[in-house]
Each structure stands twice: as C-alpha cells, then as structure tokens.
PDB file of C-alpha atoms in Angstrom:
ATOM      1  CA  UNK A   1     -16.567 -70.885 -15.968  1.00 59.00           C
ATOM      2  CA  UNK A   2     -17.424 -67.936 -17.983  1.00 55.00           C
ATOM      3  CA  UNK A   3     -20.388 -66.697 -15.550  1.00 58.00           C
ATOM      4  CA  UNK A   4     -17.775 -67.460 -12.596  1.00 57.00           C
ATOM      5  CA  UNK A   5     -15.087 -64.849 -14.529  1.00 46.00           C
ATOM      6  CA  UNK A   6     -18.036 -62.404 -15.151  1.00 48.00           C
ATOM      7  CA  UNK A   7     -19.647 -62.265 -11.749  1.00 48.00           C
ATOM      8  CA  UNK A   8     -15.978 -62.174 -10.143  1.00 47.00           C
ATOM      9  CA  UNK A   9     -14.853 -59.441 -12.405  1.00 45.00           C
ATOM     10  CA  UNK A  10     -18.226 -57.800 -11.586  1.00 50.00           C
ATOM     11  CA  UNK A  11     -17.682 -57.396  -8.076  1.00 58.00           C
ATOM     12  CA  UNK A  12     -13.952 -56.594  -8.626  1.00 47.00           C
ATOM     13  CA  UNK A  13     -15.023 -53.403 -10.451  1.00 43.00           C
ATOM     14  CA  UNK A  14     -17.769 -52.591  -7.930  1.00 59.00           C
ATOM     15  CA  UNK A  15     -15.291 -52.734  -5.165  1.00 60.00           C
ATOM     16  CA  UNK A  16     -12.750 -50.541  -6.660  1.00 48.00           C
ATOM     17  CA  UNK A  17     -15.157 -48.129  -8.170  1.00 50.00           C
ATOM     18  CA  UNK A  18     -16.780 -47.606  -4.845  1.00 56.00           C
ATOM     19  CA  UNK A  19     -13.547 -47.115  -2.935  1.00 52.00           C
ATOM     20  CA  UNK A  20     -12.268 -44.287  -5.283  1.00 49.00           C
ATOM     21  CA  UNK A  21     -14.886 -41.178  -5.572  1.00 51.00           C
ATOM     22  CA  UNK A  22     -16.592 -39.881  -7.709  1.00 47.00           C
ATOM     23  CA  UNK A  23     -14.538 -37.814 -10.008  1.00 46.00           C
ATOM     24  CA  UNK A  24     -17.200 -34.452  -9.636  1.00 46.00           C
ATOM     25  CA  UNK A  25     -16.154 -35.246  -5.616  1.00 46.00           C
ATOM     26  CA  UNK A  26     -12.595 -35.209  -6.343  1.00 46.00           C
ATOM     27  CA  UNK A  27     -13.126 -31.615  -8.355  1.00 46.00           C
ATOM     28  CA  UNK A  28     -14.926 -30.122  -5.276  1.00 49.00           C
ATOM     29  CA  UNK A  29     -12.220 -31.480  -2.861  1.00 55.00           C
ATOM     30  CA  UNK A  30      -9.710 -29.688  -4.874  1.00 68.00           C
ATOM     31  CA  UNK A  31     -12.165 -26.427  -5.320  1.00 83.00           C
ATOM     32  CA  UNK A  32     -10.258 -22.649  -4.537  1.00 88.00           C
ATOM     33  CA  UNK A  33     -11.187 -21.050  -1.378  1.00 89.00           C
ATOM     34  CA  UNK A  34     -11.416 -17.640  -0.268  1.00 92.00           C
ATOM     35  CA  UNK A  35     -10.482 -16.065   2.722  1.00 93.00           C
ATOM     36  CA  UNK A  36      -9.940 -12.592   3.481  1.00 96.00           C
ATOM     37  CA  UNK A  37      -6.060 -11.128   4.266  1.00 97.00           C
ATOM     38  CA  UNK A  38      -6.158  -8.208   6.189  1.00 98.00           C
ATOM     39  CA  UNK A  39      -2.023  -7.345   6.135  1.00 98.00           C
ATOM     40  CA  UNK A  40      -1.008  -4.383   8.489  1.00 98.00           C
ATOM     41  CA  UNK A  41       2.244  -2.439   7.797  1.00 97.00           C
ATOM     42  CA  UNK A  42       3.658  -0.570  11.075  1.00 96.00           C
ATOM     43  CA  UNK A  43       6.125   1.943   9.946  1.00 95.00           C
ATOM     44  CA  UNK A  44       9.323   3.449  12.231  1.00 92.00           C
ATOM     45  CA  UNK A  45       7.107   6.355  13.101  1.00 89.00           C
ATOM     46  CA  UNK A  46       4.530   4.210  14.411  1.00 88.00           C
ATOM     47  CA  UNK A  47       1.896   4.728  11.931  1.00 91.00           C
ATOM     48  CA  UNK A  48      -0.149   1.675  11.069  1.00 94.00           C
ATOM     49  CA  UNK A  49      -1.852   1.186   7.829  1.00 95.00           C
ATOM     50  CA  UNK A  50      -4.450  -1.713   6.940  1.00 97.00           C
ATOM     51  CA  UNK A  51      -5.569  -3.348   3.756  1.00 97.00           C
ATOM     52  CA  UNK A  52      -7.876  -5.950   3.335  1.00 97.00           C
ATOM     53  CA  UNK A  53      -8.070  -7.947   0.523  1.00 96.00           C
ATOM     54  CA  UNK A  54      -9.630 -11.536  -0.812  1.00 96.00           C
ATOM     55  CA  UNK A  55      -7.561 -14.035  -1.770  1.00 94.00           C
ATOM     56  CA  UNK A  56      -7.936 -17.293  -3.660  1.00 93.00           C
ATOM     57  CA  UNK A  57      -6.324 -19.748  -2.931  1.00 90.00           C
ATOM     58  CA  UNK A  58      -5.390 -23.034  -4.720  1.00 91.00           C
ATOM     59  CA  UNK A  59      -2.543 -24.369  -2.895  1.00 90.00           C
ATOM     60  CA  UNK A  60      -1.747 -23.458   0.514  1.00 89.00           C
ATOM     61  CA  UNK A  61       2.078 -23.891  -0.010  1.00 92.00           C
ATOM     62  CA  UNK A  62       1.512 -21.174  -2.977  1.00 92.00           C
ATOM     63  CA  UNK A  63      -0.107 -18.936  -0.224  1.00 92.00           C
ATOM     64  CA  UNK A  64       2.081 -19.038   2.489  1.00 93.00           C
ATOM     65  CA  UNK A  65       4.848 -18.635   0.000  1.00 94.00           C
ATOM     66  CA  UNK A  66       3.104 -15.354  -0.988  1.00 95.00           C
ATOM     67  CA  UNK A  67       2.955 -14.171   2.596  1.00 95.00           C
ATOM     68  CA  UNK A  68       6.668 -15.912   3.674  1.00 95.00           C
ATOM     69  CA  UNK A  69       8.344 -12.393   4.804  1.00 96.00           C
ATOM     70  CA  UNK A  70       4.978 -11.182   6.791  1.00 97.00           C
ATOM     71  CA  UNK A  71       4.183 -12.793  10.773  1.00 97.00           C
ATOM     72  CA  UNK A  72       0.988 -14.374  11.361  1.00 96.00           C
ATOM     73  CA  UNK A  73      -0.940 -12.292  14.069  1.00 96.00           C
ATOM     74  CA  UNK A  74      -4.089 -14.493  14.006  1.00 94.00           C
ATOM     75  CA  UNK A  75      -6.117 -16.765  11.485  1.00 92.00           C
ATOM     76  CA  UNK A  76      -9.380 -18.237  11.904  1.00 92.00           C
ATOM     77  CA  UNK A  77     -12.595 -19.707   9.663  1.00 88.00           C
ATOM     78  CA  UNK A  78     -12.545 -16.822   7.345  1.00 90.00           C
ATOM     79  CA  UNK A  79      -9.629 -14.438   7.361  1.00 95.00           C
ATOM     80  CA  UNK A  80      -5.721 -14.649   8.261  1.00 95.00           C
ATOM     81  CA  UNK A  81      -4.101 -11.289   9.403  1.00 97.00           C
ATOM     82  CA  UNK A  82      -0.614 -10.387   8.558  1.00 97.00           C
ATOM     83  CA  UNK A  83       1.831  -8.112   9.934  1.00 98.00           C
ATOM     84  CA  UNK A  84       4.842  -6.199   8.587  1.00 98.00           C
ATOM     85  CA  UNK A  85       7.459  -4.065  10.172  1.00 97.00           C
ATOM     86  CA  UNK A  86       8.309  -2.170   7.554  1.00 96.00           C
ATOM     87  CA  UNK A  87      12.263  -0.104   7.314  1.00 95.00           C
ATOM     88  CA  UNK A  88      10.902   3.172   6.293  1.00 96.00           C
ATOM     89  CA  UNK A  89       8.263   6.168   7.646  1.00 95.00           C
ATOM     90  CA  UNK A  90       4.655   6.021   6.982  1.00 94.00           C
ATOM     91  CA  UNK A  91       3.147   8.070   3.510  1.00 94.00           C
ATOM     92  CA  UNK A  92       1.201  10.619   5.588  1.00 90.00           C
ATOM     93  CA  UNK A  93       4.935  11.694   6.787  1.00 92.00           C
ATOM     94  CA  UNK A  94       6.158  11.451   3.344  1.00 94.00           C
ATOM     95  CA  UNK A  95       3.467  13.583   2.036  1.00 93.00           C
ATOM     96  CA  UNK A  96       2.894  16.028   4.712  1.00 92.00           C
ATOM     97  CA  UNK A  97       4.903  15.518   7.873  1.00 92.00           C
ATOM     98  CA  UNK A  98       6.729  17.945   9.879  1.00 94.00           C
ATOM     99  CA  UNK A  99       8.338  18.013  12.589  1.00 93.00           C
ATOM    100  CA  UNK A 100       7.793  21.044  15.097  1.00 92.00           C
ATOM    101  CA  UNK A 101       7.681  21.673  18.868  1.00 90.00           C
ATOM    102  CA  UNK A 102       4.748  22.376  21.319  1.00 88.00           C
ATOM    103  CA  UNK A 103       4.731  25.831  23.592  1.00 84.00           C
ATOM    104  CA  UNK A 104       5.947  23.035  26.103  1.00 86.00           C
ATOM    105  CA  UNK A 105       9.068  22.103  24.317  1.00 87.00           C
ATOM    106  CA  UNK A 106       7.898  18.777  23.275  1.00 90.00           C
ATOM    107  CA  UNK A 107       9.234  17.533  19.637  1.00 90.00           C
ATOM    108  CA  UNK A 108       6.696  16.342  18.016  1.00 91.00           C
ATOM    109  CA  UNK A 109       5.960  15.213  14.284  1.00 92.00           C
ATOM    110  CA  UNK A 110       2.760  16.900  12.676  1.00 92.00           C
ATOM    111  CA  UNK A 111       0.282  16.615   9.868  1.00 91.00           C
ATOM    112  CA  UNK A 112       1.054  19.584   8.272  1.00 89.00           C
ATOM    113  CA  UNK A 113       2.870  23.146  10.034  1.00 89.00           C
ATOM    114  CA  UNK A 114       3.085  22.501  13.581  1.00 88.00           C
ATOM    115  CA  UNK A 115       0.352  23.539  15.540  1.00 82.00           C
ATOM    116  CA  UNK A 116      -1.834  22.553  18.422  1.00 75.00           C
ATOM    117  CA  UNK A 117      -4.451  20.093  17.343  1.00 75.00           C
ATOM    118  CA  UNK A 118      -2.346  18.085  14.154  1.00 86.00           C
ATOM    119  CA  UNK A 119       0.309  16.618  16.385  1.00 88.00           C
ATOM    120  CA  UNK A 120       0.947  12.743  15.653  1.00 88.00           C
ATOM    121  CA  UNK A 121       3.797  11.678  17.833  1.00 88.00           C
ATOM    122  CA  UNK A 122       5.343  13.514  20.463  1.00 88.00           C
ATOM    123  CA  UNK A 123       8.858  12.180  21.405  1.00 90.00           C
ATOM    124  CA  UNK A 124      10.369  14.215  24.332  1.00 89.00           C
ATOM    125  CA  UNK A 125      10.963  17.590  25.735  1.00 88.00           C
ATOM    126  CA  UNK A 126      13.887  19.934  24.601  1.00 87.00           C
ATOM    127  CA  UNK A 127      15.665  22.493  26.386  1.00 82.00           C
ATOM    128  CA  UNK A 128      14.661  25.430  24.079  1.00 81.00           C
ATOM    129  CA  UNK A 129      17.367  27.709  26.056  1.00 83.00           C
ATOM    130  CA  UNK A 130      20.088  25.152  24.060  1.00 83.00           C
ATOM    131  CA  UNK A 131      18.737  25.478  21.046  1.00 81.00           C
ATOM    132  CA  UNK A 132      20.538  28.024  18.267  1.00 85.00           C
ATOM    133  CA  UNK A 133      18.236  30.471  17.110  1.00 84.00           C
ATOM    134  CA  UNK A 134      17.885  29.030  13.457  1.00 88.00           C
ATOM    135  CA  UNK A 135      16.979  25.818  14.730  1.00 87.00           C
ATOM    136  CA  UNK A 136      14.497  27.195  17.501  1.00 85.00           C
ATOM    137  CA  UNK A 137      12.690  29.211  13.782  1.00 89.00           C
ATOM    138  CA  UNK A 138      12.968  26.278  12.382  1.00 89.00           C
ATOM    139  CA  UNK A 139      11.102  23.981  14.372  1.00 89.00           C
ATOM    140  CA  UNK A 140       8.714  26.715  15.352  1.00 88.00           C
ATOM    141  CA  UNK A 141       7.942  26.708  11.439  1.00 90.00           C
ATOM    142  CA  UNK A 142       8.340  23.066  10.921  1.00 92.00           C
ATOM    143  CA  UNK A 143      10.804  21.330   9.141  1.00 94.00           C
ATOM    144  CA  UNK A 144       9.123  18.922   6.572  1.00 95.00           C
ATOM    145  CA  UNK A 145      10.127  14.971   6.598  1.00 94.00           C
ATOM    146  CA  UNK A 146      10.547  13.590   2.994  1.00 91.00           C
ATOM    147  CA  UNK A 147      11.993  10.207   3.685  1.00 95.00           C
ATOM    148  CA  UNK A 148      13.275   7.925   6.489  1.00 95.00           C
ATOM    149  CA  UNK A 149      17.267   9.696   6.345  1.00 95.00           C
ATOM    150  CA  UNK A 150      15.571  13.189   7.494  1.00 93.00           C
ATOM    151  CA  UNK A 151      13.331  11.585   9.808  1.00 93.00           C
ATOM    152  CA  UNK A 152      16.157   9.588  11.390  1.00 93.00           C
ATOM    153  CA  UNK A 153      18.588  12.767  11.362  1.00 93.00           C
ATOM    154  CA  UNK A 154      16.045  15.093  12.675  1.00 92.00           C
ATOM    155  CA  UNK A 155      15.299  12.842  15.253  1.00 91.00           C
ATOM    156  CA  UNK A 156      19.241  12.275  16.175  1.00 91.00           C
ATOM    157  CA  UNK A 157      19.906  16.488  16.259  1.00 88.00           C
ATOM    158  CA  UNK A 158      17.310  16.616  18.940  1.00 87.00           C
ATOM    159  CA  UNK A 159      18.144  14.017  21.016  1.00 87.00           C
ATOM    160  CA  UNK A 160      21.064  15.967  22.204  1.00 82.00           C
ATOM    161  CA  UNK A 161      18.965  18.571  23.649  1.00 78.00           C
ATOM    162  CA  UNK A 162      16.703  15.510  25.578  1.00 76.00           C
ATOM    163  CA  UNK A 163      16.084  16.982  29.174  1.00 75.00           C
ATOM    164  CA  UNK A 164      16.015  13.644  30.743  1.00 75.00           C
ATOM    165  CA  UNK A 165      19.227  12.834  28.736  1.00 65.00           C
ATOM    166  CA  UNK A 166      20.563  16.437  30.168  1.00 52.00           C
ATOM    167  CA  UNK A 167      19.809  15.363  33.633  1.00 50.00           C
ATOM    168  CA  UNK A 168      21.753  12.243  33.731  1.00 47.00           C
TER     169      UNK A 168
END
C-alpha cells in the first residue's frame, strides 16, 4: 500500500511539475524589452521636431499610459512612433523668428532679419500700398516672434491686407 501511495504521489508531482515551467522560464517571459520611441512634435507654425529615445518597458499598460495624450503614427518589431500637435510655436521661432516680407509682398516668418535665403514659411501676399508706413518699416526690418500671442496677432494684422481676401 505504501509503494502504491509513493509511486502515485510520484507521478502526481511529475505531472504538475512538468505542466508549470521552469521558474528561470517564467523570469525570461516576464524580461523588459526595449524598443525605440521616436515622438514628433508639429508646432502651429509647422515646424516639426524629432526625438528618439529607448525605452524599457515592463508593462505595456505602464507604457501606453506614458504615451496616452500622443497618436500612434506607426509601430513595428523595433520602434513605435508618436505624434503630438502641440498648442504653441516651434523654439527656432521663439529664439530667433521674425516675421518680414519678400520684395514680392509675401509675409513670411524668418530665421533671423528678413532676408532672401532664411525664409521658413511664407503665408500670403499683402497689398504693400495698404500698409501704414510704420508697419511697411516694420516688417521690412522684421518684427521678432517671442511666443504663440505675437505669432497669432501678427498673423491676424496681416490678414486684413490678404490680396485674395481683398479680391473677394
């Protein structure tokens, strides 16, 4: 009766041990993994910046938390890409925009005082002949964009003086 219990028991144990794994399998399964995260952050004057980074990760819940006010763009094998619309104008503008106009009459937004070959964004043509002579110097000159309010109110000045908006 005693070998019966023994060799049962035996094979009970063999059974469940071989059913569970191995706990150095169970460590693996639960391993980090790292992928790269390239987010992008597209600012209102249509700059685009990129940064790449490695991530860890442990739990994916924990990572997509992370990552819960960016949109997917694509994800494969080795890296997920993010992207952000972000309320505000790029840090090139904030540290050395201007806005300024082309011989044309084209606003534009420059790297640096307006001239020919650091324009950015061009946004549409003015009627110079409208403008008031202190804002005609001043755009010649450039008038420098700080933050997202003098962007925006630059932008809304000038969009008065639109000649597709004047032909309509």
């Amino acid at each position: 009766m005693k070998t019966r219990f023994l060799l049962l028991f035996s094979i009970l144990l063999i059974i469940l041990l071989s059913a569970y794994p191995a706990r150095e399998n169970v460590a693996n399964a639960q391993s980090p993994k790292k992928f790269a995260v390239l987010l992008q952050r597209v600012y209102l004057d249509g700059d685009i910046s990129e940064e790449c980074i490695e991530e860890t990760i442990w739990s994916m819940e924990d990572f997509w938390s992370k990552y819960e006010n960016w949109q997917l763009v694509n994800m494969d094998s080795h890296q997920f890409v993010f992207k952000q619309e972000m309320d505000d104008i790029s840090p090139l503008l904030k540290a050395n925009g201007y806005f300024g106009v082309s011989d044309e009459g084209v606003l534009g937004v420059y790297n640096g005082k307006p001239n020919k070959s650091n324009i950015i964004q061009s946004f549409f043509q003015i009627d110079l002949e409208k403008l008031e002579s202190t804002q005609q110097k001043s755009l010649q000159n450039g008038i420098p964009i700080k933050n997202k309010n003098r962007y925006v109110e630059v932008l809304e000045t000038f969009k008065s003086l639109d000649t597709n908006n004047l032909a309509n």
